[in-house]
CSV table of C-alpha atoms and ligand atoms in Angstrom, one decimal:
chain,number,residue,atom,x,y,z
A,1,UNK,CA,-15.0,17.3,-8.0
A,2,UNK,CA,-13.2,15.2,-10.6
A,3,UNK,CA,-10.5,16.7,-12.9
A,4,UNK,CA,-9.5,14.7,-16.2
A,5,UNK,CA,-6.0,16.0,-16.7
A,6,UNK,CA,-3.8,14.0,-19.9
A,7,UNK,CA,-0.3,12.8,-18.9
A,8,UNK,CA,2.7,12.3,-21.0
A,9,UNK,CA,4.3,9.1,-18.9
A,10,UNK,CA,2.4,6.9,-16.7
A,11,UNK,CA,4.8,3.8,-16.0
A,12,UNK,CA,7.8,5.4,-13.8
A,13,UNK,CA,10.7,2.9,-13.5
A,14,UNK,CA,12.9,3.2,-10.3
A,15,UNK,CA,16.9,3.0,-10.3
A,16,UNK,CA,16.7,-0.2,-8.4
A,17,UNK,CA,13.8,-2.6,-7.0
A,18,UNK,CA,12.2,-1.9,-4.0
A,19,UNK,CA,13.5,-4.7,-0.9
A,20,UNK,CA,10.4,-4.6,0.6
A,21,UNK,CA,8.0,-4.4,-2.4
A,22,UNK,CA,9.7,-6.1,-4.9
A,23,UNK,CA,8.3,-3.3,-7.4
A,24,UNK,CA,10.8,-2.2,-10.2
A,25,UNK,CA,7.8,-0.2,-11.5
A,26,UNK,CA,5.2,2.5,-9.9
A,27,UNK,CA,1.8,3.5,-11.9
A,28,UNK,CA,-0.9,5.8,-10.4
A,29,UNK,CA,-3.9,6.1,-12.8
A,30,UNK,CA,-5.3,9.2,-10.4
A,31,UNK,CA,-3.8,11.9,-8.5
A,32,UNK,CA,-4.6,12.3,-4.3
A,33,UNK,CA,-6.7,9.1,-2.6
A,34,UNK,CA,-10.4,9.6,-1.4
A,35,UNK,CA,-8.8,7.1,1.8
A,36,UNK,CA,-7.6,10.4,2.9
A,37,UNK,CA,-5.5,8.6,5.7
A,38,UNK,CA,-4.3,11.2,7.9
A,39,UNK,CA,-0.7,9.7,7.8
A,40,UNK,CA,-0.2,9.5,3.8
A,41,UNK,CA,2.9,10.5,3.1
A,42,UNK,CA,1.1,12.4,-0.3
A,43,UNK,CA,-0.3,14.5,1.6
A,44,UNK,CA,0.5,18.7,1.7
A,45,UNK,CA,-1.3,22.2,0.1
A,46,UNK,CA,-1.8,20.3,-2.9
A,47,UNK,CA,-4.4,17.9,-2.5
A,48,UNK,CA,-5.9,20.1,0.8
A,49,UNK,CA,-7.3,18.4,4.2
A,50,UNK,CA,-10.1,15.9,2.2
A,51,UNK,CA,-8.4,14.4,-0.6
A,52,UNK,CA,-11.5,13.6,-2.4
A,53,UNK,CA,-12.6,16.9,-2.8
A,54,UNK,CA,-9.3,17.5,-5.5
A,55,UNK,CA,-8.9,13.9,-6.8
A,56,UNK,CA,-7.4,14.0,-10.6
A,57,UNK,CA,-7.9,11.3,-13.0
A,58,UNK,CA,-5.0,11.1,-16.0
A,59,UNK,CA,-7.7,10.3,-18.4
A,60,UNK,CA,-5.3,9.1,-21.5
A,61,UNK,CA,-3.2,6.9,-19.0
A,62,UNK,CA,-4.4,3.8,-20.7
A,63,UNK,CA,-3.2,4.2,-24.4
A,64,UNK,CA,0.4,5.8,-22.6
A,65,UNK,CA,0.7,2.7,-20.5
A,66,UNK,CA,0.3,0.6,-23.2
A,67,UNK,CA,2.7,2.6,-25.1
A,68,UNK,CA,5.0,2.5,-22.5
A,69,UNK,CA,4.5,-1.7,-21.8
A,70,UNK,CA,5.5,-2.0,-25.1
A,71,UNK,CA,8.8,0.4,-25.4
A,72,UNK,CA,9.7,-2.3,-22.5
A,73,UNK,CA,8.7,-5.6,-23.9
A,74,UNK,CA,11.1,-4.8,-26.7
A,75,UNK,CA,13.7,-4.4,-24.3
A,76,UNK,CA,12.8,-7.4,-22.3
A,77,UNK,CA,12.4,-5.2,-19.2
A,78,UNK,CA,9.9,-7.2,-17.3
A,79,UNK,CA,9.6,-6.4,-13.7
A,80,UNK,CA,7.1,-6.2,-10.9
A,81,UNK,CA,4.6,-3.0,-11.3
A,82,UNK,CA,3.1,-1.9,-7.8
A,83,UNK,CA,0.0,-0.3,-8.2
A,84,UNK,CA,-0.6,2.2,-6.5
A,85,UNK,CA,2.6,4.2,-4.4
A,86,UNK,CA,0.5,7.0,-4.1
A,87,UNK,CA,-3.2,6.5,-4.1
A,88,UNK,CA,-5.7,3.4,-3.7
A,89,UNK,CA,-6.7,1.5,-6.7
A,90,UNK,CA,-9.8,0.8,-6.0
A,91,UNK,CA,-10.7,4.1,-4.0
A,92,UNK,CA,-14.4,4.6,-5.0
A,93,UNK,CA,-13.5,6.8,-8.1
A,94,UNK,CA,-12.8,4.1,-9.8
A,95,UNK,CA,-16.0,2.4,-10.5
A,96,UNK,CA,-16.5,5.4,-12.6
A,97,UNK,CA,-13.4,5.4,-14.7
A,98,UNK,CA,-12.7,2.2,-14.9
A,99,UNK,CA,-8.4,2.7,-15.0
A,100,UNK,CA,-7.4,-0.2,-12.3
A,101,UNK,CA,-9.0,-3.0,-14.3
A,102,UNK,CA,-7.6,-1.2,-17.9
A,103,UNK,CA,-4.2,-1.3,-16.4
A,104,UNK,CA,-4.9,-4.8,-15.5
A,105,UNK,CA,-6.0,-6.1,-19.0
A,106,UNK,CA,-2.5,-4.2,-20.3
A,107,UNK,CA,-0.5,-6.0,-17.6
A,108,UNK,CA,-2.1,-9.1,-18.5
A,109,UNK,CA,-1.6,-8.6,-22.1
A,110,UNK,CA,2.4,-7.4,-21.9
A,111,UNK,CA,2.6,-10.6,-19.0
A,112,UNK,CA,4.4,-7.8,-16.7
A,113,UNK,CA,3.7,-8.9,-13.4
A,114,UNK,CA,1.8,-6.7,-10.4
A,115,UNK,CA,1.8,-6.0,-6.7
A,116,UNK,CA,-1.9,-4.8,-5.6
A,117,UNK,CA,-1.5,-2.9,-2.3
A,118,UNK,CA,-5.1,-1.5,-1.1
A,119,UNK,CA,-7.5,-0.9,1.6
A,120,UNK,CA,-10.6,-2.3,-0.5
A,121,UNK,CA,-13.0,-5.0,-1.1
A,122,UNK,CA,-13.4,-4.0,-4.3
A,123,UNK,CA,-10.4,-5.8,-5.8
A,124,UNK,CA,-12.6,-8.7,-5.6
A,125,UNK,CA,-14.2,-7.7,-8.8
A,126,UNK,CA,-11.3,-8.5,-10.6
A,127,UNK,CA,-10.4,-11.9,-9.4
A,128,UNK,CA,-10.8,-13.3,-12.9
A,129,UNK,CA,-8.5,-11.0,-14.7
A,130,UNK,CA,-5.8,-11.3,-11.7
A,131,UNK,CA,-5.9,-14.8,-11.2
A,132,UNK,CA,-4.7,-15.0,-15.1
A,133,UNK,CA,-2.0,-12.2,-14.3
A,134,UNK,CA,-0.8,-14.7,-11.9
A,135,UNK,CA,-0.6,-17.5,-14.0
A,136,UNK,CA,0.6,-15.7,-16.9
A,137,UNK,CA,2.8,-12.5,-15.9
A,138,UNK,CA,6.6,-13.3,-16.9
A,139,UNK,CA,9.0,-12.3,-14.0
A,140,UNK,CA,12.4,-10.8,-13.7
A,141,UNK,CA,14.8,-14.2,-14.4
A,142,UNK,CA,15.9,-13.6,-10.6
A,143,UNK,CA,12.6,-14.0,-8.9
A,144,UNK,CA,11.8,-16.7,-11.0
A,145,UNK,CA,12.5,-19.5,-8.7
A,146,UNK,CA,12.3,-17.1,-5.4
A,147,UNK,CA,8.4,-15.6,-6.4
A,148,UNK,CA,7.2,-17.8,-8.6
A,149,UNK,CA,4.1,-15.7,-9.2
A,150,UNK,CA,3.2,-13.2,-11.3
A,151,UNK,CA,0.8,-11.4,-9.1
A,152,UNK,CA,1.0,-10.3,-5.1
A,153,UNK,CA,-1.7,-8.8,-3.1
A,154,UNK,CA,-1.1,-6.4,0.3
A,155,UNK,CA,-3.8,-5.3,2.4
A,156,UNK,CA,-2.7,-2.1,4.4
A,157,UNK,CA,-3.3,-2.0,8.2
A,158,UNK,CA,-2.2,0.5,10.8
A,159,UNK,CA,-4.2,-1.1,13.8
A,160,UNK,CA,-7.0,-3.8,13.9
A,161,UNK,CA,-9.1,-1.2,16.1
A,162,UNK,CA,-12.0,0.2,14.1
A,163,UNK,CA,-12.2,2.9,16.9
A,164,UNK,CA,-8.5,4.1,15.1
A,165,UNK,CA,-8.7,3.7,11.8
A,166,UNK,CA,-12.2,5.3,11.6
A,167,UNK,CA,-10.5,8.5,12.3
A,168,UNK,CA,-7.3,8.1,10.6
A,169,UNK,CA,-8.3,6.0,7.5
A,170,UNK,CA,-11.5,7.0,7.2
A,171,UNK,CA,-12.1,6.6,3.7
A,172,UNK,CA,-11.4,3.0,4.0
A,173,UNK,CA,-13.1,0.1,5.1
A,174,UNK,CA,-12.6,-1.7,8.8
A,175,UNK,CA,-9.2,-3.4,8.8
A,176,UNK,CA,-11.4,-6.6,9.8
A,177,UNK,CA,-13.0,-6.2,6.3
A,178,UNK,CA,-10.1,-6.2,4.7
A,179,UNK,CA,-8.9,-9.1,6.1
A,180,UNK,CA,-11.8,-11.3,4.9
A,181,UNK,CA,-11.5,-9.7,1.9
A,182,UNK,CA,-7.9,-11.1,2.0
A,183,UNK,CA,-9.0,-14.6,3.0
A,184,UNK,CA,-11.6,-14.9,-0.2
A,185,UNK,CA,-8.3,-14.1,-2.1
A,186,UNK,CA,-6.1,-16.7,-0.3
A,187,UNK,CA,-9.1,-19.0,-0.8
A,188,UNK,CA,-8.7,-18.6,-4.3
A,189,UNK,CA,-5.1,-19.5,-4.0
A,190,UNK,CA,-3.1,-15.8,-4.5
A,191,UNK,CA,-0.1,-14.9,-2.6
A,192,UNK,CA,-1.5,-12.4,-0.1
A,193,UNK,CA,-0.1,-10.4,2.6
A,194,UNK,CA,-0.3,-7.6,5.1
A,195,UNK,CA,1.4,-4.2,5.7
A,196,UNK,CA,0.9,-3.5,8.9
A,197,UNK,CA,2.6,0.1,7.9
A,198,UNK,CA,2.7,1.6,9.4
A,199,UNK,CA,2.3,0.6,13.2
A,200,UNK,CA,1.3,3.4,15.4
A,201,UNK,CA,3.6,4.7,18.4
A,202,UNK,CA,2.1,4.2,21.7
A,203,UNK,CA,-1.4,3.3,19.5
A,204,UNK,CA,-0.8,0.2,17.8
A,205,UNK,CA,3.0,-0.7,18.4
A,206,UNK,CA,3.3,-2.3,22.0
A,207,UNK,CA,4.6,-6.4,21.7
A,208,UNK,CA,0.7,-7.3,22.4
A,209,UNK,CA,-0.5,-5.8,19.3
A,210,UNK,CA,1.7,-6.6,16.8
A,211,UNK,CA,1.2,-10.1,18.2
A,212,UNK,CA,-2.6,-9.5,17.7
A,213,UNK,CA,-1.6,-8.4,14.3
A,214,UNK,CA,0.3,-10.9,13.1
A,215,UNK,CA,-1.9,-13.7,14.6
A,216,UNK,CA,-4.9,-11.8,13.5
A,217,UNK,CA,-2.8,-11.8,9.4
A,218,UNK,CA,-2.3,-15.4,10.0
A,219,UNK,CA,-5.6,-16.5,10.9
A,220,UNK,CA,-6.8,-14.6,8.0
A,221,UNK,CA,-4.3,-16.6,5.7
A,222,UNK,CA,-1.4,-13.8,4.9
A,223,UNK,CA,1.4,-15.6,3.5
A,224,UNK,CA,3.5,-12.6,4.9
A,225,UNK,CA,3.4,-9.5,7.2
A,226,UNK,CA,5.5,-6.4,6.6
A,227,UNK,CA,5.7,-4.2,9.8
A,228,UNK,CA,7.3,-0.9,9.9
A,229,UNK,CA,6.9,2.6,11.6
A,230,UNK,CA,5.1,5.8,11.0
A,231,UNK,CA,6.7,8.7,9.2
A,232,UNK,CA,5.1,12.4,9.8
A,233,UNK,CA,6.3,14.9,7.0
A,234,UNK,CA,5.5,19.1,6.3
A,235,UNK,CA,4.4,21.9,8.7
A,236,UNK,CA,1.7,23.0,6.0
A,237,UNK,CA,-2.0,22.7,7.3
A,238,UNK,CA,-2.6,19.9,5.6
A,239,UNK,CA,0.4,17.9,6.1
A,240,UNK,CA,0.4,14.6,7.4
A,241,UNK,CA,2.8,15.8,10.3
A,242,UNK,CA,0.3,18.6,11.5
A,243,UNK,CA,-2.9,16.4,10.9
A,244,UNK,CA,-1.7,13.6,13.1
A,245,UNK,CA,-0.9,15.6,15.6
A,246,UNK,CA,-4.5,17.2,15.3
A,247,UNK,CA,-5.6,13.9,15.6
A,248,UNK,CA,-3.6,13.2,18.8
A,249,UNK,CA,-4.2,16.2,20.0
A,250,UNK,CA,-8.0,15.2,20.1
A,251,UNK,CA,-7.9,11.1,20.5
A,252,UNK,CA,-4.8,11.0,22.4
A,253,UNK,CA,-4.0,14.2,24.1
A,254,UNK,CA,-1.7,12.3,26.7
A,255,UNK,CA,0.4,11.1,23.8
A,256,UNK,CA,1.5,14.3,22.4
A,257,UNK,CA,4.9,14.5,24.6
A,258,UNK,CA,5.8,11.5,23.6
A,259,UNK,CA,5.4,11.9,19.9
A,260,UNK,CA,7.6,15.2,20.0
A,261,UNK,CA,9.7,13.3,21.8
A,262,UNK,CA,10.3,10.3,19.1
A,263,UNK,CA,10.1,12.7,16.2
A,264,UNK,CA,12.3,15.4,17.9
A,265,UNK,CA,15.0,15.4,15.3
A,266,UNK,CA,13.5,13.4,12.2
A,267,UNK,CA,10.2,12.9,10.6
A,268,UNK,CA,10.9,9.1,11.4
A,269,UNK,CA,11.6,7.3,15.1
A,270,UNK,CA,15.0,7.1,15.9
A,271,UNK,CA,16.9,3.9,15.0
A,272,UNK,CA,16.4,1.7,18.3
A,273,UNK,CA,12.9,1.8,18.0
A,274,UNK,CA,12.7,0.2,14.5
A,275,UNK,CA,15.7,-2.1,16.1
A,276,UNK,CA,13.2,-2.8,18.3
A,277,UNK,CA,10.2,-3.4,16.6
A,278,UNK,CA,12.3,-5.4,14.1
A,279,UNK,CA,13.2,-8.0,17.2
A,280,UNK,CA,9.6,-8.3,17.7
A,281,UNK,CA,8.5,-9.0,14.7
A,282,UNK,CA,11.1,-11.3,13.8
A,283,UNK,CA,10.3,-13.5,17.3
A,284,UNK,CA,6.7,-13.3,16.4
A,285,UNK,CA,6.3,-14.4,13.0
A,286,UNK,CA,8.9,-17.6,13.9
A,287,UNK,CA,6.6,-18.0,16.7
A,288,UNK,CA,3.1,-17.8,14.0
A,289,UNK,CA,5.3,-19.5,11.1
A,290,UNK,CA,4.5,-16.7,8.7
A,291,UNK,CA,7.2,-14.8,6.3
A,292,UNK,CA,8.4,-11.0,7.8
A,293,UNK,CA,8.9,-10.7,3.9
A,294,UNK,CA,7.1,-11.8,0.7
A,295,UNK,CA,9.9,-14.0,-0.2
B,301,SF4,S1,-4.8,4.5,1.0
B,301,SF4,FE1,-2.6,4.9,0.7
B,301,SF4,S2,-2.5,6.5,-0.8
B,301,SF4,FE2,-4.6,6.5,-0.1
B,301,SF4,S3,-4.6,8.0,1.6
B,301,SF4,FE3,-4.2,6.0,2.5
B,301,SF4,S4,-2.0,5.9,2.7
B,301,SF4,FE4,-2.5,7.5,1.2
């Protein structure tokens, strides 16, 4: 079930831009993500257990973007959008409304640029409109000669085993799908990367697998990998926190320990394990020649 709800601001500009991202700007045409990846950090009461069962679309987000575009275009305010922070753009849904490639056409329009992050094959449907984005987008004057492109593209990937994902992603395709899908794109000459974000403790994390991962990303032709760690939030039933541990509690009952172990005080692993990952990472993408960062 599909609510159409109206919105009275769409374009949401953050205080500063995001290191890893690059986005200055967030947009979500739709509310909750039929992905319904047990980890989202979106997840709570609100959108319930399935997120496709209380999906929102903001059905006037168009003509308020555009509004919006243009309030900043006056200002000179250009700056990288990210679509989405807190759904999939091209989550089934939106063959039916149609927002991602009406936001697209008002990007191209305005010239702002865009980061794509997704778990679909469907963004190849808009290769046209993007590949003008990326000619055409104007960027902030300090990414000018760093970025050089108006567009960037992120496939999200928590672990390259389908036997994983299909239980915690399972809305979205196999991360060996998305890679291919992320090849045709580099084939077409876009700046592509992957989020391997985040890795799973004790699932997808150990030195072997995020050198599978990166390998794997290089092979496919990402231009850049972004590894970081897994963050469980809420004590509600359908919080990410208590549906992962559902989920280990099933798949990996001899994991549970450790999990309440690495998120005994925070929602996050303490500092020495991102230290550590961050040492890995580092080594391994020297060792692949591929960018821990998108510039
Ligand atoms: S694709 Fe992103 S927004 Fe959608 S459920 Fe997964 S993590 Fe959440």
């Amino acid at each position: 079930m599909i609510s159409e709800i109206h919105v009275k601001s769409i374009l949401n500009k953050k205080k500063k831009r995001d290191d890893w991202f690059l986005d200055e700007y967030t947009v979500n045409a739709y509310e909750g993500c039929s992905m319904n990846c047990i980890y989202c950090y979106v997840r709570g009461s609100k959108y319930g257990e399935n997120m496709a069962e209380r999906l929102s679309v903001k059905i006037n987000a168009p003509e308020v973007l555009e509004k919006q575009l243009q309030f900043r275009v006056k200002k000179n305010q250009y700056g990288i959008v990210v679509l989405s922070s807190a759904t999939d753009v091209y989550m089934p849904i939106d063959s039916k409304y149609g927002m991602t490639q009406k936001f697209l056409l008002l990007f191209l329009k305005y010239k702002f640029p865009v980061h794509i992050i997704t778990k679909s094959d469907r963004i190849l449907n808009d290769a046209e409109i993007l590949k003008q984005l990326d000619a055409d987008a104007i960027l902030p004057d300090d990414l000018k000669n760093t970025l050089k492109r108006g567009l960037i593209i992120s496939f999200s990937i928590s672990s390259l085993d389908k036997s994983v994902t299909d239980h915690l992603e399972p809305g979205a395709i196999a991360p060996i799908k998305r890679l291919e899908t992320m090849q045709q794109l580099k084939e077409k000459g876009f700046l592509v990367g992957v989020n391997c974000l985040p890795v799973l403790p004790f699932i997808s994390d150990s030195s072997a697998q995020i050198e599978e991962m990166i390998s794997t990303s290089k092979k496919y032709g990402a231009d850049y990998v972004l590894v970081g760690g897994l963050t469980l939030f809420g004590n509600e039933p359908a919080s990410s926190k208590v549906l992962f541990y559902k989920f280990l509690e099933k798949y990996h009952p001899h994991l549970v320990t450790q999990y309440k172990s690495l998120y005994r005080i925070y929602p996050y692993p303490p500092k020495a394990y991102h230290d550590n990952i961050n040492t890995i990472v580092k080594k391994l993408c020297e060792k692949y020649e591929i960018r821990n960062s998108i510039i």
